Short mmCIF file of C-alpha atoms in Angstrom, two decimals:
data_model
loop_
_atom_site.label_atom_id
_atom_site.label_comp_id
_atom_site.label_asym_id
_atom_site.label_seq_id
_atom_site.Cartn_x
_atom_site.Cartn_y
_atom_site.Cartn_z
CA MET A 888 -39.88 -83.76 22.24
CA GLU A 889 -42.96 -82.31 23.90
CA PRO A 890 -45.65 -81.07 21.46
CA VAL A 891 -46.72 -78.31 23.85
CA LYS A 892 -43.32 -76.66 23.42
CA PHE A 893 -43.95 -76.35 19.68
CA LEU A 894 -47.57 -75.21 20.02
CA PRO A 895 -47.46 -72.72 22.89
CA LYS A 896 -50.93 -71.30 22.15
CA ALA A 897 -52.61 -74.72 22.13
CA SER A 898 -54.25 -75.73 25.38
CA ARG A 899 -53.14 -79.04 26.90
CA ARG A 900 -56.74 -80.30 26.80
CA LEU A 901 -57.19 -79.50 23.10
CA LEU A 902 -53.84 -81.07 22.22
CA ASP A 903 -54.67 -84.25 24.19
CA THR A 904 -58.06 -84.49 22.48
CA GLN A 905 -56.59 -84.13 19.01
CA LEU A 906 -53.79 -86.63 19.69
CA THR A 907 -56.35 -89.14 21.01
CA GLN A 908 -58.43 -88.73 17.84
CA LEU A 909 -55.37 -89.26 15.62
CA VAL A 910 -54.57 -92.47 17.54
CA GLU A 911 -58.19 -93.65 17.23
CA HIS A 912 -58.08 -93.05 13.46
CA GLY A 913 -54.82 -95.01 13.13
CA ILE A 914 -52.73 -92.03 12.03
CA LEU A 915 -50.55 -92.06 15.17
CA SER A 916 -49.44 -94.79 17.54
CA LYS A 917 -49.04 -94.07 21.24
CA THR A 918 -46.51 -95.64 23.57
CA THR A 919 -46.77 -94.99 27.31
CA PHE A 920 -43.69 -95.63 29.44
CA ASP A 921 -43.97 -96.68 33.07
CA GLU A 922 -41.71 -94.08 34.64
CA LYS A 923 -41.92 -90.96 36.76
CA PRO A 924 -42.55 -88.38 35.51
CA SER A 925 -44.81 -90.10 33.02
CA LYS A 926 -43.59 -90.29 29.46
CA VAL A 927 -45.62 -90.79 26.28
CA GLU A 928 -44.38 -91.02 22.70
CA TYR A 929 -46.44 -90.57 19.55
CA LYS A 930 -45.27 -91.83 16.16
CA LEU A 931 -46.77 -91.78 12.70
CA THR A 932 -48.18 -95.11 11.59
CA HIS A 933 -47.87 -96.33 7.99
CA LEU A 934 -51.24 -94.70 7.34
CA GLY A 935 -49.98 -91.44 8.85
CA GLU A 936 -46.85 -91.55 6.72
CA SER A 937 -48.95 -92.15 3.60
CA LEU A 938 -50.81 -88.89 4.30
CA ILE A 939 -47.68 -86.71 4.22
CA PRO A 940 -47.80 -86.08 0.43
CA VAL A 941 -51.48 -85.14 0.66
CA ILE A 942 -50.81 -82.72 3.53
CA GLU A 943 -47.82 -81.19 1.72
CA SER A 944 -49.88 -80.74 -1.44
CA THR A 945 -52.73 -79.15 0.51
CA ALA A 946 -50.31 -76.80 2.30
CA LYS A 947 -49.12 -75.43 -1.05
#
């Protein structure tokens, strides 16, 4: 699943910057696969999962 497909108005550079920040803060983990074309997967860490209720509450 490619995030750009779900955020068509987001620039690739902005999306990459934000994903990098989330990885640096421990909210996401990043796995890079050695294949062509290049493939990267992002997953929520335990910290990221613990933030879901806060985000849902804020969204209401």
